[in-house]
PDB file of C-alpha atoms in Angstrom:
ATOM      1  CA  UNK U   1     -14.212  54.585 310.269  1.00 92.00           C
ATOM      2  CA  UNK U   2     -12.158  55.457 307.196  1.00 96.00           C
ATOM      3  CA  UNK U   3     -13.538  54.716 303.729  1.00 97.00           C
ATOM      4  CA  UNK U   4     -10.713  54.555 301.162  1.00 98.00           C
ATOM      5  CA  UNK U   5     -10.448  53.665 297.482  1.00 96.00           C
ATOM      6  CA  UNK U   6      -9.267  50.155 296.608  1.00 92.00           C
ATOM      7  CA  UNK U   7      -6.071  51.489 295.031  1.00 94.00           C
ATOM      8  CA  UNK U   8      -5.164  52.988 298.420  1.00 96.00           C
ATOM      9  CA  UNK U   9      -5.391  49.652 300.255  1.00 95.00           C
ATOM     10  CA  UNK U  10      -1.696  49.078 300.922  1.00 95.00           C
ATOM     11  CA  UNK U  11      -0.659  52.631 301.882  1.00 98.00           C
ATOM     12  CA  UNK U  12      -3.743  53.141 304.041  1.00 98.00           C
ATOM     13  CA  UNK U  13      -3.044  49.928 305.950  1.00 98.00           C
ATOM     14  CA  UNK U  14       0.436  51.303 306.580  1.00 98.00           C
ATOM     15  CA  UNK U  15      -1.033  54.670 307.603  1.00 98.00           C
ATOM     16  CA  UNK U  16      -3.420  52.868 309.953  1.00 98.00           C
ATOM     17  CA  UNK U  17      -0.519  51.120 311.685  1.00 98.00           C
ATOM     18  CA  UNK U  18       1.562  54.283 311.952  1.00 97.00           C
ATOM     19  CA  UNK U  19      -1.324  56.376 313.255  1.00 97.00           C
ATOM     20  CA  UNK U  20      -2.337  53.807 315.865  1.00 96.00           C
ATOM     21  CA  UNK U  21       1.283  53.513 317.020  1.00 96.00           C
ATOM     22  CA  UNK U  22       1.396  57.274 317.531  1.00 94.00           C
ATOM     23  CA  UNK U  23      -2.035  57.383 319.224  1.00 94.00           C
ATOM     24  CA  UNK U  24      -2.310  54.533 321.769  1.00 94.00           C
ATOM     25  CA  UNK U  25      -5.893  53.484 322.359  1.00 92.00           C
ATOM     26  CA  UNK U  26      -7.111  54.677 318.954  1.00 93.00           C
ATOM     27  CA  UNK U  27      -8.430  51.989 316.597  1.00 94.00           C
ATOM     28  CA  UNK U  28      -8.630  53.058 312.948  1.00 95.00           C
ATOM     29  CA  UNK U  29     -11.134  50.907 311.054  1.00 96.00           C
ATOM     30  CA  UNK U  30     -10.740  50.790 307.271  1.00 98.00           C
ATOM     31  CA  UNK U  31     -13.374  50.064 304.641  1.00 98.00           C
ATOM     32  CA  UNK U  32     -11.499  49.500 301.374  1.00 97.00           C
ATOM     33  CA  UNK U  33     -13.397  49.159 298.088  1.00 94.00           C
ATOM     34  CA  UNK U  34     -13.983  50.865 294.780  1.00 92.00           C
ATOM     35  CA  UNK U  35     -14.652  54.577 295.221  1.00 95.00           C
ATOM     36  CA  UNK U  36     -18.065  54.405 293.575  1.00 94.00           C
ATOM     37  CA  UNK U  37     -19.130  51.497 295.814  1.00 95.00           C
ATOM     38  CA  UNK U  38     -18.060  53.433 298.896  1.00 97.00           C
ATOM     39  CA  UNK U  39     -19.897  56.500 297.619  1.00 96.00           C
ATOM     40  CA  UNK U  40     -23.072  54.454 297.221  1.00 95.00           C
ATOM     41  CA  UNK U  41     -22.745  53.172 300.778  1.00 96.00           C
ATOM     42  CA  UNK U  42     -22.264  56.700 302.083  1.00 94.00           C
ATOM     43  CA  UNK U  43     -25.182  58.197 300.175  1.00 93.00           C
ATOM     44  CA  UNK U  44     -27.355  55.346 301.452  1.00 93.00           C
ATOM     45  CA  UNK U  45     -26.557  56.225 305.059  1.00 90.00           C
ATOM     46  CA  UNK U  46     -23.331  54.448 305.993  1.00 92.00           C
ATOM     47  CA  UNK U  47     -21.331  56.333 308.609  1.00 90.00           C
ATOM     48  CA  UNK U  48     -17.677  57.261 308.129  1.00 91.00           C
ATOM     49  CA  UNK U  49     -15.291  59.744 309.667  1.00 91.00           C
ATOM     50  CA  UNK U  50     -13.367  60.239 306.437  1.00 94.00           C
ATOM     51  CA  UNK U  51     -13.692  59.344 302.754  1.00 96.00           C
ATOM     52  CA  UNK U  52     -10.575  59.122 300.560  1.00 97.00           C
ATOM     53  CA  UNK U  53     -11.616  58.877 296.916  1.00 97.00           C
ATOM     54  CA  UNK U  54      -9.603  58.093 293.791  1.00 96.00           C
ATOM     55  CA  UNK U  55     -11.120  61.140 292.113  1.00 96.00           C
ATOM     56  CA  UNK U  56     -12.844  64.408 292.901  1.00 94.00           C
ATOM     57  CA  UNK U  57     -16.018  63.588 290.970  1.00 94.00           C
ATOM     58  CA  UNK U  58     -16.985  60.728 293.274  1.00 95.00           C
ATOM     59  CA  UNK U  59     -16.301  62.849 296.351  1.00 95.00           C
ATOM     60  CA  UNK U  60     -18.473  65.605 294.853  1.00 93.00           C
ATOM     61  CA  UNK U  61     -21.316  63.101 294.587  1.00 92.00           C
ATOM     62  CA  UNK U  62     -21.064  62.215 298.272  1.00 93.00           C
ATOM     63  CA  UNK U  63     -20.793  65.803 299.478  1.00 91.00           C
ATOM     64  CA  UNK U  64     -23.881  66.838 297.514  1.00 88.00           C
ATOM     65  CA  UNK U  65     -25.883  64.640 299.870  1.00 83.00           C
ATOM     66  CA  UNK U  66     -23.640  64.939 302.919  1.00 76.00           C
ATOM     67  CA  UNK U  67     -22.294  68.476 302.998  1.00 67.00           C
ATOM     68  CA  UNK U  68     -19.486  68.967 305.459  1.00 65.00           C
ATOM     69  CA  UNK U  69     -18.735  72.145 307.327  1.00 50.00           C
ATOM     70  CA  UNK U  70     -15.439  73.932 306.966  1.00 52.00           C
ATOM     71  CA  UNK U  71     -12.481  73.427 304.637  1.00 57.00           C
ATOM     72  CA  UNK U  72     -12.301  69.657 305.127  1.00 77.00           C
ATOM     73  CA  UNK U  73     -11.532  68.689 301.511  1.00 88.00           C
ATOM     74  CA  UNK U  74      -7.912  68.080 300.594  1.00 93.00           C
ATOM     75  CA  UNK U  75      -6.207  66.709 297.496  1.00 96.00           C
ATOM     76  CA  UNK U  76      -3.520  64.462 298.968  1.00 97.00           C
ATOM     77  CA  UNK U  77      -1.954  62.322 296.218  1.00 98.00           C
ATOM     78  CA  UNK U  78      -1.769  61.622 292.522  1.00 97.00           C
ATOM     79  CA  UNK U  79      -1.194  58.544 290.397  1.00 97.00           C
ATOM     80  CA  UNK U  80      -0.970  57.559 286.755  1.00 95.00           C
ATOM     81  CA  UNK U  81      -2.536  54.823 284.651  1.00 96.00           C
ATOM     82  CA  UNK U  82      -0.684  52.061 282.813  1.00 97.00           C
ATOM     83  CA  UNK U  83      -1.687  49.065 280.750  1.00 98.00           C
ATOM     84  CA  UNK U  84      -1.157  45.833 282.692  1.00 98.00           C
ATOM     85  CA  UNK U  85      -0.346  42.460 281.161  1.00 98.00           C
ATOM     86  CA  UNK U  86       1.039  39.165 282.421  1.00 98.00           C
ATOM     87  CA  UNK U  87       4.788  39.271 282.942  1.00 96.00           C
ATOM     88  CA  UNK U  88       5.302  36.774 280.103  1.00 97.00           C
ATOM     89  CA  UNK U  89       2.793  38.390 277.732  1.00 97.00           C
ATOM     90  CA  UNK U  90       3.919  39.038 274.136  1.00 97.00           C
ATOM     91  CA  UNK U  91       2.115  42.394 274.247  1.00 97.00           C
ATOM     92  CA  UNK U  92       4.605  45.261 274.279  1.00 97.00           C
ATOM     93  CA  UNK U  93       2.854  48.354 272.927  1.00 96.00           C
ATOM     94  CA  UNK U  94      -0.395  50.136 273.630  1.00 97.00           C
ATOM     95  CA  UNK U  95      -1.474  49.925 269.985  1.00 95.00           C
ATOM     96  CA  UNK U  96      -1.575  46.149 270.334  1.00 96.00           C
ATOM     97  CA  UNK U  97      -4.482  46.429 272.778  1.00 97.00           C
ATOM     98  CA  UNK U  98      -6.793  47.021 269.824  1.00 96.00           C
ATOM     99  CA  UNK U  99      -5.730  43.888 267.943  1.00 96.00           C
ATOM    100  CA  UNK U 100      -8.763  41.718 267.096  1.00 95.00           C
ATOM    101  CA  UNK U 101      -9.325  38.792 269.411  1.00 95.00           C
ATOM    102  CA  UNK U 102      -7.695  40.184 272.536  1.00 97.00           C
ATOM    103  CA  UNK U 103      -9.590  40.135 275.825  1.00 98.00           C
ATOM    104  CA  UNK U 104      -9.390  43.529 277.520  1.00 98.00           C
ATOM    105  CA  UNK U 105     -10.723  44.351 280.978  1.00 98.00           C
ATOM    106  CA  UNK U 106     -11.324  47.849 282.326  1.00 98.00           C
ATOM    107  CA  UNK U 107     -12.896  49.284 285.433  1.00 96.00           C
ATOM    108  CA  UNK U 108     -16.436  50.375 284.638  1.00 96.00           C
ATOM    109  CA  UNK U 109     -17.071  53.841 283.211  1.00 95.00           C
ATOM    110  CA  UNK U 110     -18.618  54.913 286.524  1.00 94.00           C
ATOM    111  CA  UNK U 111     -15.436  53.923 288.400  1.00 94.00           C
ATOM    112  CA  UNK U 112     -12.582  56.451 288.732  1.00 96.00           C
ATOM    113  CA  UNK U 113     -10.045  53.998 287.294  1.00 95.00           C
ATOM    114  CA  UNK U 114     -12.391  53.345 284.399  1.00 97.00           C
ATOM    115  CA  UNK U 115     -12.832  57.029 283.647  1.00 97.00           C
ATOM    116  CA  UNK U 116      -9.084  57.609 283.759  1.00 98.00           C
ATOM    117  CA  UNK U 117      -8.494  54.592 281.497  1.00 98.00           C
ATOM    118  CA  UNK U 118     -10.979  55.779 278.890  1.00 98.00           C
ATOM    119  CA  UNK U 119      -9.562  59.305 278.978  1.00 98.00           C
ATOM    120  CA  UNK U 120      -6.104  57.881 278.272  1.00 98.00           C
ATOM    121  CA  UNK U 121      -7.430  55.707 275.442  1.00 98.00           C
ATOM    122  CA  UNK U 122      -9.181  58.738 273.962  1.00 98.00           C
ATOM    123  CA  UNK U 123      -5.927  60.680 273.974  1.00 97.00           C
ATOM    124  CA  UNK U 124      -4.154  57.738 272.340  1.00 97.00           C
ATOM    125  CA  UNK U 125      -6.858  57.532 269.683  1.00 97.00           C
ATOM    126  CA  UNK U 126      -7.460  53.821 270.289  1.00 97.00           C
ATOM    127  CA  UNK U 127     -10.507  53.787 272.550  1.00 98.00           C
ATOM    128  CA  UNK U 128     -12.920  52.357 269.964  1.00 98.00           C
ATOM    129  CA  UNK U 129     -10.545  49.555 269.000  1.00 97.00           C
ATOM    130  CA  UNK U 130      -9.815  48.663 272.618  1.00 98.00           C
ATOM    131  CA  UNK U 131     -13.460  48.767 273.696  1.00 97.00           C
ATOM    132  CA  UNK U 132     -14.290  46.412 270.817  1.00 97.00           C
ATOM    133  CA  UNK U 133     -12.164  43.871 272.720  1.00 98.00           C
ATOM    134  CA  UNK U 134     -13.747  44.603 276.105  1.00 98.00           C
ATOM    135  CA  UNK U 135     -14.393  41.381 277.999  1.00 97.00           C
ATOM    136  CA  UNK U 136     -15.744  42.951 281.191  1.00 97.00           C
ATOM    137  CA  UNK U 137     -16.222  46.114 283.216  1.00 97.00           C
ATOM    138  CA  UNK U 138     -15.025  45.694 286.789  1.00 96.00           C
ATOM    139  CA  UNK U 139     -16.256  47.337 289.998  1.00 92.00           C
ATOM    140  CA  UNK U 140     -12.744  48.370 291.021  1.00 90.00           C
ATOM    141  CA  UNK U 141      -9.159  48.317 289.858  1.00 92.00           C
ATOM    142  CA  UNK U 142      -8.675  45.164 291.945  1.00 92.00           C
ATOM    143  CA  UNK U 143     -11.028  43.343 289.601  1.00 94.00           C
ATOM    144  CA  UNK U 144      -8.937  44.420 286.623  1.00 96.00           C
ATOM    145  CA  UNK U 145      -5.742  43.150 288.242  1.00 96.00           C
ATOM    146  CA  UNK U 146      -7.351  39.870 289.245  1.00 96.00           C
ATOM    147  CA  UNK U 147      -8.696  39.097 285.765  1.00 98.00           C
ATOM    148  CA  UNK U 148      -5.317  39.723 284.116  1.00 98.00           C
ATOM    149  CA  UNK U 149      -3.362  37.853 286.808  1.00 97.00           C
ATOM    150  CA  UNK U 150      -5.659  34.820 286.501  1.00 97.00           C
ATOM    151  CA  UNK U 151      -5.362  34.762 282.716  1.00 97.00           C
ATOM    152  CA  UNK U 152      -9.029  35.634 282.243  1.00 98.00           C
ATOM    153  CA  UNK U 153      -7.999  38.736 280.270  1.00 98.00           C
ATOM    154  CA  UNK U 154      -4.994  39.533 278.109  1.00 98.00           C
ATOM    155  CA  UNK U 155      -4.614  43.105 279.313  1.00 98.00           C
ATOM    156  CA  UNK U 156      -6.232  45.830 281.357  1.00 98.00           C
ATOM    157  CA  UNK U 157      -5.615  49.364 282.505  1.00 98.00           C
ATOM    158  CA  UNK U 158      -4.882  50.068 286.151  1.00 96.00           C
ATOM    159  CA  UNK U 159      -2.785  52.396 288.273  1.00 96.00           C
ATOM    160  CA  UNK U 160       0.996  52.382 288.151  1.00 95.00           C
ATOM    161  CA  UNK U 161       1.080  51.836 291.920  1.00 96.00           C
ATOM    162  CA  UNK U 162      -0.795  48.546 291.510  1.00 92.00           C
ATOM    163  CA  UNK U 163       2.183  46.872 289.856  1.00 90.00           C
ATOM    164  CA  UNK U 164       4.151  46.824 293.110  1.00 85.00           C
ATOM    165  CA  UNK U 165       1.534  44.544 294.676  1.00 85.00           C
ATOM    166  CA  UNK U 166       1.084  42.431 291.538  1.00 88.00           C
ATOM    167  CA  UNK U 167       4.433  40.702 290.868  1.00 90.00           C
ATOM    168  CA  UNK U 168       2.937  38.466 288.180  1.00 95.00           C
ATOM    169  CA  UNK U 169       2.028  41.515 286.079  1.00 97.00           C
ATOM    170  CA  UNK U 170       4.023  43.930 283.943  1.00 97.00           C
ATOM    171  CA  UNK U 171       3.180  47.489 282.962  1.00 97.00           C
ATOM    172  CA  UNK U 172       3.130  49.201 279.581  1.00 97.00           C
ATOM    173  CA  UNK U 173       3.625  52.899 280.237  1.00 96.00           C
ATOM    174  CA  UNK U 174       1.597  55.668 278.648  1.00 96.00           C
ATOM    175  CA  UNK U 175       3.573  58.114 276.485  1.00 95.00           C
ATOM    176  CA  UNK U 176       4.260  61.596 277.806  1.00 92.00           C
ATOM    177  CA  UNK U 177       1.641  62.945 275.398  1.00 93.00           C
ATOM    178  CA  UNK U 178      -1.093  61.322 277.497  1.00 95.00           C
ATOM    179  CA  UNK U 179      -2.006  63.922 280.095  1.00 92.00           C
ATOM    180  CA  UNK U 180      -4.127  61.878 282.492  1.00 95.00           C
ATOM    181  CA  UNK U 181      -3.445  62.049 286.219  1.00 94.00           C
ATOM    182  CA  UNK U 182      -5.461  60.310 288.894  1.00 96.00           C
ATOM    183  CA  UNK U 183      -6.185  62.865 291.612  1.00 97.00           C
ATOM    184  CA  UNK U 184      -6.964  61.566 295.107  1.00 98.00           C
ATOM    185  CA  UNK U 185      -9.028  63.732 297.427  1.00 97.00           C
ATOM    186  CA  UNK U 186     -10.326  63.206 300.953  1.00 97.00           C
ATOM    187  CA  UNK U 187     -12.973  64.830 303.099  1.00 94.00           C
ATOM    188  CA  UNK U 188     -13.927  64.619 306.758  1.00 92.00           C
ATOM    189  CA  UNK U 189     -17.553  63.477 306.965  1.00 89.00           C
ATOM    190  CA  UNK U 190     -18.129  62.662 310.605  1.00 71.00           C
ATOM    191  CA  UNK U 191     -20.447  64.704 312.782  1.00 65.00           C
ATOM    192  CA  UNK U 192     -19.575  65.559 316.338  1.00 58.00           C
ATOM    193  CA  UNK U 193     -18.261  64.039 318.539  1.00 50.00           C
ATOM    194  CA  UNK U 194     -16.081  61.935 316.205  1.00 55.00           C
ATOM    195  CA  UNK U 195     -15.225  64.769 313.818  1.00 60.00           C
ATOM    196  CA  UNK U 196     -12.068  65.481 315.794  1.00 78.00           C
ATOM    197  CA  UNK U 197     -10.760  61.972 315.093  1.00 81.00           C
ATOM    198  CA  UNK U 198     -11.542  62.231 311.383  1.00 86.00           C
ATOM    199  CA  UNK U 199      -9.842  65.608 311.198  1.00 90.00           C
ATOM    200  CA  UNK U 200      -6.780  64.276 313.021  1.00 92.00           C
ATOM    201  CA  UNK U 201      -6.402  61.306 310.681  1.00 95.00           C
ATOM    202  CA  UNK U 202      -6.867  63.552 307.634  1.00 95.00           C
ATOM    203  CA  UNK U 203      -4.123  65.836 308.942  1.00 94.00           C
ATOM    204  CA  UNK U 204      -1.888  62.789 309.367  1.00 97.00           C
ATOM    205  CA  UNK U 205      -2.473  61.700 305.751  1.00 97.00           C
ATOM    206  CA  UNK U 206      -1.656  65.114 304.280  1.00 96.00           C
ATOM    207  CA  UNK U 207       1.230  65.745 306.700  1.00 96.00           C
ATOM    208  CA  UNK U 208       4.876  64.862 306.207  1.00 96.00           C
ATOM    209  CA  UNK U 209       4.667  61.350 307.662  1.00 96.00           C
ATOM    210  CA  UNK U 210       1.556  60.432 305.706  1.00 97.00           C
ATOM    211  CA  UNK U 211       3.001  61.787 302.484  1.00 97.00           C
ATOM    212  CA  UNK U 212       6.194  59.788 303.048  1.00 97.00           C
ATOM    213  CA  UNK U 213       4.133  56.606 303.366  1.00 98.00           C
ATOM    214  CA  UNK U 214       2.255  57.374 300.157  1.00 98.00           C
ATOM    215  CA  UNK U 215       5.512  58.012 298.296  1.00 97.00           C
ATOM    216  CA  UNK U 216       6.864  54.700 299.604  1.00 96.00           C
ATOM    217  CA  UNK U 217       3.960  52.980 297.853  1.00 96.00           C
ATOM    218  CA  UNK U 218       4.548  54.815 294.586  1.00 96.00           C
ATOM    219  CA  UNK U 219       2.075  57.674 294.839  1.00 97.00           C
ATOM    220  CA  UNK U 220       3.116  61.150 293.778  1.00 95.00           C
ATOM    221  CA  UNK U 221       2.583  64.408 295.610  1.00 90.00           C
ATOM    222  CA  UNK U 222      -0.669  66.215 294.863  1.00 83.00           C
ATOM    223  CA  UNK U 223      -0.417  68.699 292.011  1.00 78.00           C
ATOM    224  CA  UNK U 224       0.140  72.342 292.969  1.00 76.00           C
ATOM    225  CA  UNK U 225      -2.990  74.396 293.410  1.00 65.00           C
TER     226      UNK U 225
END
């Protein structure tokens, strides 16, 4: 069982197919949801071979209660945040997100995407103005995308990779002065005898083939140590 952040849904489905094709008889089962929801499941006793989180903080929380032996943690990808609006939206600049009367949706402050979004808004100096327009806090980045796509919000902040799977949305890029990178980290959690399978899938994700799949879906290589 592989627990993976919602923003990893598409690449991890592709990784599942590729891994199963290379390992006949192996069935990779995915549980895809917001990182903090997966962390809550894991700390409440859910069993998983591997957890791939959209940040290191959420993984830290899980490993405090479920320490894992050996060097099983690996940073495996990075991403960036963008503002998302409907393709036909008149909004063009980030400063406009603080205009009175707009409906803004963010992932909750306890969600990796929400923390990254607020860090970016802090660096832009517009967090207070944008949060004054906050219509809702979502459990995952998928909730942000859904609200904007359905017209229930005028704008949100999500990951750049999300735009490829959301053709009705358009991105407003952060300036180069915003130094916020989403760092994805995984850890093998499974006890024996399934630890070997978790370790093998983790190696596949961080290996050349896995990294090629992640790049295909818009993710960047992990930052250098």
